[in-house]
PDB file of C-alpha atoms in Angstrom:
ATOM      1  CA  UNK A  26      -7.005   7.299 -19.196  1.00 68.00           C
ATOM      2  CA  UNK A  27      -9.195   7.725 -22.588  1.00 76.00           C
ATOM      3  CA  UNK A  28     -10.915  11.033 -21.085  1.00 88.00           C
ATOM      4  CA  UNK A  29      -9.008  13.868 -20.839  1.00 91.00           C
ATOM      5  CA  UNK A  30     -11.965  16.214 -19.912  1.00 93.00           C
ATOM      6  CA  UNK A  31     -12.390  13.651 -16.814  1.00 94.00           C
ATOM      7  CA  UNK A  32      -8.265  13.421 -16.089  1.00 94.00           C
ATOM      8  CA  UNK A  33      -8.145  16.753 -15.858  1.00 95.00           C
ATOM      9  CA  UNK A  34     -11.526  17.750 -14.040  1.00 96.00           C
ATOM     10  CA  UNK A  35      -9.776  14.466 -11.086  1.00 96.00           C
ATOM     11  CA  UNK A  36      -6.994  17.042 -10.957  1.00 96.00           C
ATOM     12  CA  UNK A  37      -8.496  20.595 -10.404  1.00 96.00           C
ATOM     13  CA  UNK A  38     -10.191  19.556  -7.440  1.00 95.00           C
ATOM     14  CA  UNK A  39      -6.560  17.598  -6.148  1.00 94.00           C
ATOM     15  CA  UNK A  40      -8.625  13.959  -5.982  1.00 96.00           C
ATOM     16  CA  UNK A  41      -6.658  11.166  -4.908  1.00 96.00           C
ATOM     17  CA  UNK A  42      -6.498   7.912  -7.851  1.00 97.00           C
ATOM     18  CA  UNK A  43      -6.582   4.674  -6.509  1.00 97.00           C
ATOM     19  CA  UNK A  44      -5.628   2.710  -9.536  1.00 98.00           C
ATOM     20  CA  UNK A  45      -6.198  -1.010 -10.062  1.00 97.00           C
ATOM     21  CA  UNK A  46      -2.861  -3.024 -11.749  1.00 98.00           C
ATOM     22  CA  UNK A  47      -2.324  -6.248 -11.120  1.00 97.00           C
ATOM     23  CA  UNK A  48       0.034  -6.544 -13.479  1.00 97.00           C
ATOM     24  CA  UNK A  49       1.055  -6.545 -16.853  1.00 98.00           C
ATOM     25  CA  UNK A  50       0.580  -8.957 -19.657  1.00 98.00           C
ATOM     26  CA  UNK A  51      -3.013  -9.456 -20.746  1.00 98.00           C
ATOM     27  CA  UNK A  52      -3.203 -13.473 -19.642  1.00 97.00           C
ATOM     28  CA  UNK A  53      -2.932 -11.567 -15.922  1.00 97.00           C
ATOM     29  CA  UNK A  54      -5.556 -10.071 -16.682  1.00 96.00           C
ATOM     30  CA  UNK A  55      -8.577 -11.947 -17.973  1.00 96.00           C
ATOM     31  CA  UNK A  56      -7.871 -14.431 -15.401  1.00 94.00           C
ATOM     32  CA  UNK A  57      -7.383 -11.684 -12.455  1.00 94.00           C
ATOM     33  CA  UNK A  58     -10.239  -9.445 -14.138  1.00 93.00           C
ATOM     34  CA  UNK A  59     -12.160 -11.308 -17.076  1.00 92.00           C
ATOM     35  CA  UNK A  60     -11.291 -10.090 -19.786  1.00 95.00           C
ATOM     36  CA  UNK A  61      -7.620  -8.189 -21.506  1.00 97.00           C
ATOM     37  CA  UNK A  62      -6.758  -4.732 -19.873  1.00 97.00           C
ATOM     38  CA  UNK A  63      -3.571  -3.219 -20.882  1.00 97.00           C
ATOM     39  CA  UNK A  64      -4.814  -1.331 -23.473  1.00 96.00           C
ATOM     40  CA  UNK A  65      -7.240   0.384 -21.065  1.00 96.00           C
ATOM     41  CA  UNK A  66      -4.092   0.527 -17.700  1.00 97.00           C
ATOM     42  CA  UNK A  67      -1.741   1.784 -19.786  1.00 96.00           C
ATOM     43  CA  UNK A  68      -4.124   4.972 -21.476  1.00 95.00           C
ATOM     44  CA  UNK A  69      -5.125   5.003 -17.046  1.00 96.00           C
ATOM     45  CA  UNK A  70      -1.446   5.018 -16.326  1.00 97.00           C
ATOM     46  CA  UNK A  71      -0.485   8.022 -19.626  1.00 96.00           C
ATOM     47  CA  UNK A  72      -2.928  10.064 -17.963  1.00 96.00           C
ATOM     48  CA  UNK A  73      -2.071   9.844 -14.665  1.00 97.00           C
ATOM     49  CA  UNK A  74       1.463  11.493 -15.953  1.00 97.00           C
ATOM     50  CA  UNK A  75       0.161  13.461 -18.504  1.00 96.00           C
ATOM     51  CA  UNK A  76      -1.979  14.929 -15.306  1.00 97.00           C
ATOM     52  CA  UNK A  77      -0.064  14.963 -12.923  1.00 96.00           C
ATOM     53  CA  UNK A  78      -2.099  12.403 -10.632  1.00 97.00           C
ATOM     54  CA  UNK A  79      -1.139  11.522  -7.287  1.00 97.00           C
ATOM     55  CA  UNK A  80      -1.993   7.983  -6.999  1.00 98.00           C
ATOM     56  CA  UNK A  81      -2.276   4.774  -5.017  1.00 97.00           C
ATOM     57  CA  UNK A  82      -1.301   1.331  -6.599  1.00 98.00           C
ATOM     58  CA  UNK A  83      -3.390  -1.798  -6.140  1.00 98.00           C
ATOM     59  CA  UNK A  84      -2.427  -4.908  -7.004  1.00 99.00           C
ATOM     60  CA  UNK A  85      -4.258  -7.717  -5.522  1.00 98.00           C
ATOM     61  CA  UNK A  86      -1.253 -10.604  -5.227  1.00 98.00           C
ATOM     62  CA  UNK A  87      -2.187 -14.433  -7.067  1.00 97.00           C
ATOM     63  CA  UNK A  88      -0.083 -17.554  -6.163  1.00 96.00           C
ATOM     64  CA  UNK A  89       0.075 -18.595 -10.233  1.00 95.00           C
ATOM     65  CA  UNK A  90      -1.196 -15.810 -11.927  1.00 97.00           C
ATOM     66  CA  UNK A  91       0.533 -12.999 -11.163  1.00 98.00           C
ATOM     67  CA  UNK A  92       3.251 -13.705  -9.090  1.00 98.00           C
ATOM     68  CA  UNK A  93       6.094 -13.608 -11.124  1.00 98.00           C
ATOM     69  CA  UNK A  94       5.224  -9.765 -11.722  1.00 99.00           C
ATOM     70  CA  UNK A  95       5.584  -8.632  -8.675  1.00 99.00           C
ATOM     71  CA  UNK A  96       9.166  -7.100  -8.885  1.00 99.00           C
ATOM     72  CA  UNK A  97       7.884  -5.383 -12.127  1.00 99.00           C
ATOM     73  CA  UNK A  98       5.068  -3.204  -9.869  1.00 99.00           C
ATOM     74  CA  UNK A  99       7.582  -2.359  -7.104  1.00 99.00           C
ATOM     75  CA  UNK A 100       9.326  -1.486 -10.247  1.00 98.00           C
ATOM     76  CA  UNK A 101       7.128   1.087 -11.625  1.00 99.00           C
ATOM     77  CA  UNK A 102       6.395   2.999  -8.051  1.00 98.00           C
ATOM     78  CA  UNK A 103      10.045   3.748  -8.101  1.00 98.00           C
ATOM     79  CA  UNK A 104      10.361   5.232 -11.065  1.00 98.00           C
ATOM     80  CA  UNK A 105       7.327   6.887 -11.546  1.00 98.00           C
ATOM     81  CA  UNK A 106       7.122  10.084  -9.967  1.00 96.00           C
ATOM     82  CA  UNK A 107       3.244  10.073  -9.567  1.00 97.00           C
ATOM     83  CA  UNK A 108       2.870   7.052  -8.489  1.00 98.00           C
ATOM     84  CA  UNK A 109       3.412   7.656  -4.268  1.00 97.00           C
ATOM     85  CA  UNK A 110       2.396   3.917  -2.654  1.00 97.00           C
ATOM     86  CA  UNK A 111       1.945   0.269  -3.840  1.00 98.00           C
ATOM     87  CA  UNK A 112      -0.687  -1.228  -1.923  1.00 98.00           C
ATOM     88  CA  UNK A 113      -0.522  -5.393  -2.381  1.00 99.00           C
ATOM     89  CA  UNK A 114      -3.110  -7.491  -1.507  1.00 98.00           C
ATOM     90  CA  UNK A 115      -3.165 -11.205  -1.681  1.00 98.00           C
ATOM     91  CA  UNK A 116      -5.853 -12.279  -2.652  1.00 95.00           C
ATOM     92  CA  UNK A 117      -8.597 -13.823  -0.731  1.00 92.00           C
ATOM     93  CA  UNK A 118     -11.146 -16.244  -1.882  1.00 88.00           C
ATOM     94  CA  UNK A 119     -14.354 -13.884  -0.820  1.00 83.00           C
ATOM     95  CA  UNK A 120     -17.473 -12.358  -3.041  1.00 76.00           C
ATOM     96  CA  UNK A 121     -18.728 -13.730  -5.829  1.00 69.00           C
ATOM     97  CA  UNK A 122     -15.171 -13.356  -7.855  1.00 76.00           C
ATOM     98  CA  UNK A 123     -13.784 -15.083  -5.268  1.00 78.00           C
ATOM     99  CA  UNK A 124     -15.815 -17.393  -4.481  1.00 75.00           C
ATOM    100  CA  UNK A 125     -15.748 -17.937  -8.348  1.00 79.00           C
ATOM    101  CA  UNK A 126     -11.174 -17.788  -8.023  1.00 86.00           C
ATOM    102  CA  UNK A 127     -10.199 -21.237  -9.064  1.00 87.00           C
ATOM    103  CA  UNK A 128      -7.204 -21.427  -6.353  1.00 88.00           C
ATOM    104  CA  UNK A 129      -5.995 -24.213  -3.501  1.00 90.00           C
ATOM    105  CA  UNK A 130      -6.529 -23.175   0.078  1.00 89.00           C
ATOM    106  CA  UNK A 131      -2.914 -25.149   1.534  1.00 92.00           C
ATOM    107  CA  UNK A 132      -1.229 -23.134  -1.763  1.00 94.00           C
ATOM    108  CA  UNK A 133      -1.675 -19.161  -1.828  1.00 94.00           C
ATOM    109  CA  UNK A 134       0.295 -16.136  -1.459  1.00 97.00           C
ATOM    110  CA  UNK A 135       1.115 -14.213   2.101  1.00 97.00           C
ATOM    111  CA  UNK A 136       2.339 -11.725   3.457  1.00 98.00           C
ATOM    112  CA  UNK A 137       5.711 -12.800   3.824  1.00 97.00           C
ATOM    113  CA  UNK A 138       5.622 -14.679   0.006  1.00 98.00           C
ATOM    114  CA  UNK A 139       5.147 -11.896  -1.598  1.00 99.00           C
ATOM    115  CA  UNK A 140       7.622  -9.261   0.319  1.00 98.00           C
ATOM    116  CA  UNK A 141       9.928 -12.311  -0.889  1.00 98.00           C
ATOM    117  CA  UNK A 142       9.140 -12.334  -4.220  1.00 98.00           C
ATOM    118  CA  UNK A 143       9.646  -8.346  -4.339  1.00 98.00           C
ATOM    119  CA  UNK A 144      13.409  -8.908  -2.676  1.00 99.00           C
ATOM    120  CA  UNK A 145      14.449 -11.898  -5.334  1.00 98.00           C
ATOM    121  CA  UNK A 146      13.372  -9.784  -8.791  1.00 99.00           C
ATOM    122  CA  UNK A 147      13.303  -6.905  -7.486  1.00 98.00           C
ATOM    123  CA  UNK A 148      17.562  -7.654  -7.050  1.00 98.00           C
ATOM    124  CA  UNK A 149      17.425  -6.763  -3.481  1.00 98.00           C
ATOM    125  CA  UNK A 150      16.272  -3.167  -3.767  1.00 98.00           C
ATOM    126  CA  UNK A 151      13.226  -3.965  -1.387  1.00 98.00           C
ATOM    127  CA  UNK A 152      14.440  -7.093   1.219  1.00 98.00           C
ATOM    128  CA  UNK A 153      12.580  -8.943   3.653  1.00 97.00           C
ATOM    129  CA  UNK A 154      13.819  -7.261   6.229  1.00 96.00           C
ATOM    130  CA  UNK A 155      13.208  -3.825   5.016  1.00 97.00           C
ATOM    131  CA  UNK A 156       9.464  -4.957   6.816  1.00 97.00           C
ATOM    132  CA  UNK A 157       7.269  -4.491   9.869  1.00 95.00           C
ATOM    133  CA  UNK A 158       4.245  -5.516  10.376  1.00 95.00           C
ATOM    134  CA  UNK A 159       1.416  -1.866  10.991  1.00 92.00           C
ATOM    135  CA  UNK A 160       1.695  -1.776  15.664  1.00 91.00           C
ATOM    136  CA  UNK A 161      -2.323  -0.626  15.230  1.00 90.00           C
ATOM    137  CA  UNK A 162      -3.319  -4.070  13.457  1.00 92.00           C
ATOM    138  CA  UNK A 163      -2.771  -7.797  13.790  1.00 94.00           C
ATOM    139  CA  UNK A 164       1.028  -8.575  12.789  1.00 93.00           C
ATOM    140  CA  UNK A 165      -0.298 -11.101   9.724  1.00 96.00           C
ATOM    141  CA  UNK A 166      -2.742  -8.485   8.929  1.00 96.00           C
ATOM    142  CA  UNK A 167      -0.486  -5.120   7.426  1.00 96.00           C
ATOM    143  CA  UNK A 168       3.273  -4.742   6.570  1.00 96.00           C
ATOM    144  CA  UNK A 169       4.418  -1.550   5.160  1.00 96.00           C
ATOM    145  CA  UNK A 170       7.473  -0.338   4.540  1.00 96.00           C
ATOM    146  CA  UNK A 171       8.484   3.709   3.350  1.00 96.00           C
ATOM    147  CA  UNK A 172      11.035   4.228   1.082  1.00 98.00           C
ATOM    148  CA  UNK A 173      13.609   7.370   1.756  1.00 97.00           C
ATOM    149  CA  UNK A 174      14.016   8.965  -2.146  1.00 97.00           C
ATOM    150  CA  UNK A 175      17.724   9.887  -1.940  1.00 98.00           C
ATOM    151  CA  UNK A 176      19.629  13.276  -3.976  1.00 97.00           C
ATOM    152  CA  UNK A 177      20.310  11.411  -6.508  1.00 97.00           C
ATOM    153  CA  UNK A 178      16.295  10.214  -7.109  1.00 96.00           C
ATOM    154  CA  UNK A 179      17.003   6.541  -6.063  1.00 98.00           C
ATOM    155  CA  UNK A 180      15.397   5.236  -3.051  1.00 98.00           C
ATOM    156  CA  UNK A 181      15.893   2.732  -0.260  1.00 98.00           C
ATOM    157  CA  UNK A 182      13.988   1.239   2.095  1.00 98.00           C
ATOM    158  CA  UNK A 183      13.638   3.181   6.154  1.00 97.00           C
ATOM    159  CA  UNK A 184      14.533  -0.999   8.352  1.00 96.00           C
ATOM    160  CA  UNK A 185      18.001   0.399   6.046  1.00 97.00           C
ATOM    161  CA  UNK A 186      18.914   3.118   8.736  1.00 97.00           C
ATOM    162  CA  UNK A 187      15.370   3.298  11.223  1.00 96.00           C
ATOM    163  CA  UNK A 188      15.169   0.790  13.826  1.00 94.00           C
ATOM    164  CA  UNK A 189      11.344   0.703  13.858  1.00 92.00           C
ATOM    165  CA  UNK A 190      11.097  -1.118  17.667  1.00 90.00           C
ATOM    166  CA  UNK A 191      12.214   1.717  18.838  1.00 92.00           C
ATOM    167  CA  UNK A 192      11.088   4.077  16.299  1.00 92.00           C
ATOM    168  CA  UNK A 193       7.785   2.694  16.317  1.00 88.00           C
ATOM    169  CA  UNK A 194       5.679   5.779  16.151  1.00 85.00           C
ATOM    170  CA  UNK A 195       6.668   6.665  12.031  1.00 87.00           C
ATOM    171  CA  UNK A 196       4.692   3.618  11.371  1.00 85.00           C
ATOM    172  CA  UNK A 197       0.948   4.436  10.514  1.00 78.00           C
ATOM    173  CA  UNK A 198      -1.073   4.150   8.221  1.00 65.00           C
ATOM    174  CA  UNK A 199      -0.962   6.910   5.267  1.00 75.00           C
ATOM    175  CA  UNK A 200       0.281   6.287   1.971  1.00 73.00           C
ATOM    176  CA  UNK A 201       2.821   9.077   3.934  1.00 78.00           C
ATOM    177  CA  UNK A 202       5.099  10.359   5.401  1.00 82.00           C
ATOM    178  CA  UNK A 203       3.498  12.824   8.096  1.00 78.00           C
ATOM    179  CA  UNK A 204       4.941  16.366   9.292  1.00 78.00           C
ATOM    180  CA  UNK A 205       3.748  16.577  12.939  1.00 79.00           C
ATOM    181  CA  UNK A 206       5.597  18.213  15.621  1.00 81.00           C
ATOM    182  CA  UNK A 207       5.648  14.551  16.994  1.00 84.00           C
ATOM    183  CA  UNK A 208       7.549  13.723  13.395  1.00 87.00           C
ATOM    184  CA  UNK A 209       9.481  15.604  13.808  1.00 90.00           C
ATOM    185  CA  UNK A 210      11.579  14.452  17.369  1.00 92.00           C
ATOM    186  CA  UNK A 211      10.874  10.620  16.170  1.00 93.00           C
ATOM    187  CA  UNK A 212      13.135  11.953  12.152  1.00 94.00           C
ATOM    188  CA  UNK A 213      16.330  13.908  14.783  1.00 95.00           C
ATOM    189  CA  UNK A 214      16.785  11.114  16.695  1.00 96.00           C
ATOM    190  CA  UNK A 215      17.173   8.994  13.309  1.00 97.00           C
ATOM    191  CA  UNK A 216      19.549  11.552  12.131  1.00 97.00           C
ATOM    192  CA  UNK A 217      21.267  10.940  15.277  1.00 97.00           C
ATOM    193  CA  UNK A 218      22.199   7.940  15.271  1.00 97.00           C
ATOM    194  CA  UNK A 219      22.593   7.466  12.209  1.00 98.00           C
ATOM    195  CA  UNK A 220      25.258  10.174  11.831  1.00 98.00           C
ATOM    196  CA  UNK A 221      26.617   8.016  14.891  1.00 97.00           C
ATOM    197  CA  UNK A 222      26.315   4.813  12.534  1.00 97.00           C
ATOM    198  CA  UNK A 223      26.609   5.992   9.001  1.00 95.00           C
ATOM    199  CA  UNK A 224      29.927   3.923   8.487  1.00 95.00           C
ATOM    200  CA  UNK A 225      27.850   0.758   8.963  1.00 97.00           C
ATOM    201  CA  UNK A 226      24.523   1.777   7.335  1.00 97.00           C
ATOM    202  CA  UNK A 227      23.692   1.434   3.826  1.00 96.00           C
ATOM    203  CA  UNK A 228      25.200   4.329   1.747  1.00 97.00           C
ATOM    204  CA  UNK A 229      24.946   6.070   4.520  1.00 98.00           C
ATOM    205  CA  UNK A 230      26.440   8.947   4.095  1.00 98.00           C
ATOM    206  CA  UNK A 231      23.889   9.231   1.377  1.00 98.00           C
ATOM    207  CA  UNK A 232      20.599   8.415   3.576  1.00 98.00           C
ATOM    208  CA  UNK A 233      21.846  11.282   5.952  1.00 98.00           C
ATOM    209  CA  UNK A 234      21.695  14.021   3.472  1.00 98.00           C
ATOM    210  CA  UNK A 235      18.404  13.208   2.082  1.00 98.00           C
ATOM    211  CA  UNK A 236      17.959  13.090   6.341  1.00 97.00           C
ATOM    212  CA  UNK A 237      18.221  16.277   6.695  1.00 97.00           C
ATOM    213  CA  UNK A 238      17.444  17.722   3.313  1.00 97.00           C
ATOM    214  CA  UNK A 239      13.398  15.707   4.425  1.00 95.00           C
ATOM    215  CA  UNK A 240      13.984  17.753   7.773  1.00 95.00           C
ATOM    216  CA  UNK A 241      14.168  21.474   6.100  1.00 95.00           C
ATOM    217  CA  UNK A 242      12.078  20.756   3.675  1.00 94.00           C
ATOM    218  CA  UNK A 243       9.332  18.852   5.681  1.00 92.00           C
ATOM    219  CA  UNK A 244       9.168  21.680   8.834  1.00 91.00           C
ATOM    220  CA  UNK A 245      10.171  24.972   7.368  1.00 91.00           C
ATOM    221  CA  UNK A 246      10.687  27.925  10.006  1.00 88.00           C
ATOM    222  CA  UNK A 247       6.629  28.971   8.976  1.00 89.00           C
ATOM    223  CA  UNK A 248       2.791  28.341   8.947  1.00 87.00           C
ATOM    224  CA  UNK A 249       2.263  24.683   7.480  1.00 85.00           C
ATOM    225  CA  UNK A 250      -1.384  24.170   6.118  1.00 87.00           C
ATOM    226  CA  UNK A 251      -2.584  20.012   6.737  1.00 84.00           C
ATOM    227  CA  UNK A 252      -3.172  20.160   2.351  1.00 86.00           C
ATOM    228  CA  UNK A 253       0.456  21.309   2.132  1.00 87.00           C
ATOM    229  CA  UNK A 254       2.032  19.169   4.613  1.00 86.00           C
ATOM    230  CA  UNK A 255       0.384  15.981   2.785  1.00 87.00           C
ATOM    231  CA  UNK A 256       1.828  17.304  -0.701  1.00 90.00           C
ATOM    232  CA  UNK A 257       5.291  18.200   1.188  1.00 90.00           C
ATOM    233  CA  UNK A 258       5.683  14.177   3.029  1.00 89.00           C
ATOM    234  CA  UNK A 259       4.429  12.953  -0.440  1.00 92.00           C
ATOM    235  CA  UNK A 260       7.981  14.470  -2.073  1.00 93.00           C
ATOM    236  CA  UNK A 261      10.243  12.900   0.342  1.00 95.00           C
ATOM    237  CA  UNK A 262       9.354   9.753   1.230  1.00 96.00           C
ATOM    238  CA  UNK A 263       6.897   6.390  -0.311  1.00 96.00           C
ATOM    239  CA  UNK A 264       5.363   3.719   0.942  1.00 96.00           C
ATOM    240  CA  UNK A 265       4.808   0.384   0.143  1.00 98.00           C
ATOM    241  CA  UNK A 266       1.745  -1.994   2.301  1.00 97.00           C
ATOM    242  CA  UNK A 267       0.802  -5.616   2.274  1.00 98.00           C
ATOM    243  CA  UNK A 268      -2.591  -5.988   3.192  1.00 97.00           C
ATOM    244  CA  UNK A 269      -3.956  -8.775   3.520  1.00 97.00           C
ATOM    245  CA  UNK A 270      -7.687  -9.225   4.016  1.00 95.00           C
ATOM    246  CA  UNK A 271      -9.036 -12.925   5.842  1.00 94.00           C
ATOM    247  CA  UNK A 272     -11.394 -15.432   4.169  1.00 90.00           C
ATOM    248  CA  UNK A 273     -12.946 -18.234   4.665  1.00 88.00           C
ATOM    249  CA  UNK A 274     -10.286 -20.332   4.741  1.00 90.00           C
ATOM    250  CA  UNK A 275      -8.489 -18.512   6.709  1.00 92.00           C
ATOM    251  CA  UNK A 276     -10.770 -15.945   9.190  1.00 92.00           C
ATOM    252  CA  UNK A 277      -8.669 -15.408  12.844  1.00 94.00           C
ATOM    253  CA  UNK A 278     -11.410 -13.499  16.081  1.00 94.00           C
ATOM    254  CA  UNK A 279      -7.930 -12.535  16.745  1.00 95.00           C
ATOM    255  CA  UNK A 280      -6.968 -10.535  14.147  1.00 96.00           C
ATOM    256  CA  UNK A 281     -10.533  -9.310  13.649  1.00 95.00           C
ATOM    257  CA  UNK A 282     -10.683  -8.086  17.432  1.00 94.00           C
ATOM    258  CA  UNK A 283      -7.152  -6.458  16.753  1.00 94.00           C
ATOM    259  CA  UNK A 284      -8.427  -4.549  12.794  1.00 94.00           C
ATOM    260  CA  UNK A 285      -7.877  -0.789  12.860  1.00 91.00           C
ATOM    261  CA  UNK A 286      -9.313  -1.182   9.221  1.00 91.00           C
ATOM    262  CA  UNK A 287     -13.566  -0.563   9.807  1.00 91.00           C
ATOM    263  CA  UNK A 288     -16.101   0.635   7.666  1.00 89.00           C
ATOM    264  CA  UNK A 289     -18.744   3.008   9.197  1.00 86.00           C
ATOM    265  CA  UNK A 290     -22.110   1.504   8.689  1.00 78.00           C
ATOM    266  CA  UNK A 291     -25.709   3.598   7.764  1.00 78.00           C
ATOM    267  CA  UNK A 292     -26.773   2.357  10.790  1.00 78.00           C
ATOM    268  CA  UNK A 293     -23.680   3.923  13.496  1.00 82.00           C
ATOM    269  CA  UNK A 294     -22.665   0.536  13.768  1.00 83.00           C
ATOM    270  CA  UNK A 295     -18.766   0.545  12.514  1.00 89.00           C
ATOM    271  CA  UNK A 296     -17.496  -2.785  11.301  1.00 90.00           C
ATOM    272  CA  UNK A 297     -13.638  -4.296  11.142  1.00 94.00           C
ATOM    273  CA  UNK A 298     -12.885  -4.684   7.302  1.00 93.00           C
ATOM    274  CA  UNK A 299     -13.460  -8.501   7.023  1.00 92.00           C
ATOM    275  CA  UNK A 300     -15.938  -9.490   9.569  1.00 90.00           C
ATOM    276  CA  UNK A 301     -18.212  -6.816   6.920  1.00 88.00           C
ATOM    277  CA  UNK A 302     -16.514  -8.280   4.085  1.00 85.00           C
ATOM    278  CA  UNK A 303     -17.212 -11.661   4.992  1.00 84.00           C
ATOM    279  CA  UNK A 304     -20.383 -12.318   6.760  1.00 82.00           C
ATOM    280  CA  UNK A 305     -22.677  -8.034   6.471  1.00 78.00           C
ATOM    281  CA  UNK A 306     -21.937  -7.043   2.193  1.00 72.00           C
ATOM    282  CA  UNK A 307     -25.143  -7.921   0.726  1.00 57.00           C
ATOM    283  CA  UNK A 308     -22.357  -8.018  -2.657  1.00 44.00           C
ATOM    284  CA  UNK A 309     -20.998 -11.042  -1.150  1.00 43.00           C
ATOM    285  CA  UNK A 310     -22.773 -14.234  -2.291  1.00 46.00           C
ATOM    286  CA  UNK A 311     -19.861 -16.463  -3.431  1.00 47.00           C
ATOM    287  CA  UNK A 312     -19.962 -20.250  -3.128  1.00 48.00           C
ATOM    288  CA  UNK A 313     -17.983 -20.084  -0.544  1.00 46.00           C
ATOM    289  CA  UNK A 314     -19.075 -16.864   1.685  1.00 44.00           C
ATOM    290  CA  UNK A 315     -21.130 -16.922   3.823  1.00 48.00           C
ATOM    291  CA  UNK A 316     -24.509 -15.962   3.092  1.00 47.00           C
ATOM    292  CA  UNK A 317     -25.234 -12.222   3.743  1.00 38.00           C
ATOM    293  CA  UNK A 318     -28.086 -11.532   6.929  1.00 39.00           C
ATOM    294  CA  UNK A 319     -28.937  -8.585   4.501  1.00 33.00           C
ATOM    295  CA  UNK A 320     -29.701 -10.019   0.996  1.00 34.00           C
ATOM    296  CA  UNK A 321     -28.771  -7.736  -1.760  1.00 38.00           C
ATOM    297  CA  UNK A 322     -29.496  -4.716   0.857  1.00 37.00           C
ATOM    298  CA  UNK A 323     -25.998  -5.004   2.964  1.00 39.00           C
ATOM    299  CA  UNK A 324     -27.692  -2.483   5.600  1.00 35.00           C
ATOM    300  CA  UNK A 325     -31.121  -3.288   5.290  1.00 36.00           C
ATOM    301  CA  UNK A 326     -32.774  -7.158   7.430  1.00 37.00           C
TER     302      UNK A 326
END
């Protein structure tokens, strides 16, 4: 955040930022990251805003540490044009840091707990019913919702006007909406449904107007290159993801088998994320993590 030349170069290269922001107070950072990072994070946010860097915010949520600041993170997402997505990660106690982190394995935050706190702390701007599991993963691993930008600049979750059981194709492992022909068909179907039921939908006429605007912008009558399509999608909606990685306390082979978040290895193998983190990441040598079989070099026996 303090290196303006570096931030300018990131802008020129079209780099997307992943900002780890686990809270907004010194005590929160000290408990999770070991030191007060408030000034550093404020400086990073200032550079993001100055250079208009597209950003995903990552928030590790831990019971009794920062759960009271979950709603504040959602409010920041909705109020900052440069933050496109918010990824909540309920704490998983693996690796050196996780292994040392004091916790009660029987009293921890999970995906439903984080969503409940979102609803409570945002006065219902985001609700439990707004979220759905990511179709490609196990339902206990990833949940998400998209937030439609209304014409007045406010946001409303897609779950208020989209039946995700019917339109599961709208849920993607992506921070932004896609601009594919398949997605265009889904949008048209949703528009017809909202038009027919707008009196029963929260802010129905506003939602309908925003959906029509999004279709016009995302699917113009001209060729659109992939980079432009991504930018267009970013301008129409934001997203909130919740991704709960496993640790020794909740490791589940069924979840591992259905994983759609993989780490490619230099030897050609592709590993599910939690399997890699638990058993193969060489640096993961915390007291609560099984010893990595490949030592300090994760990929070398």
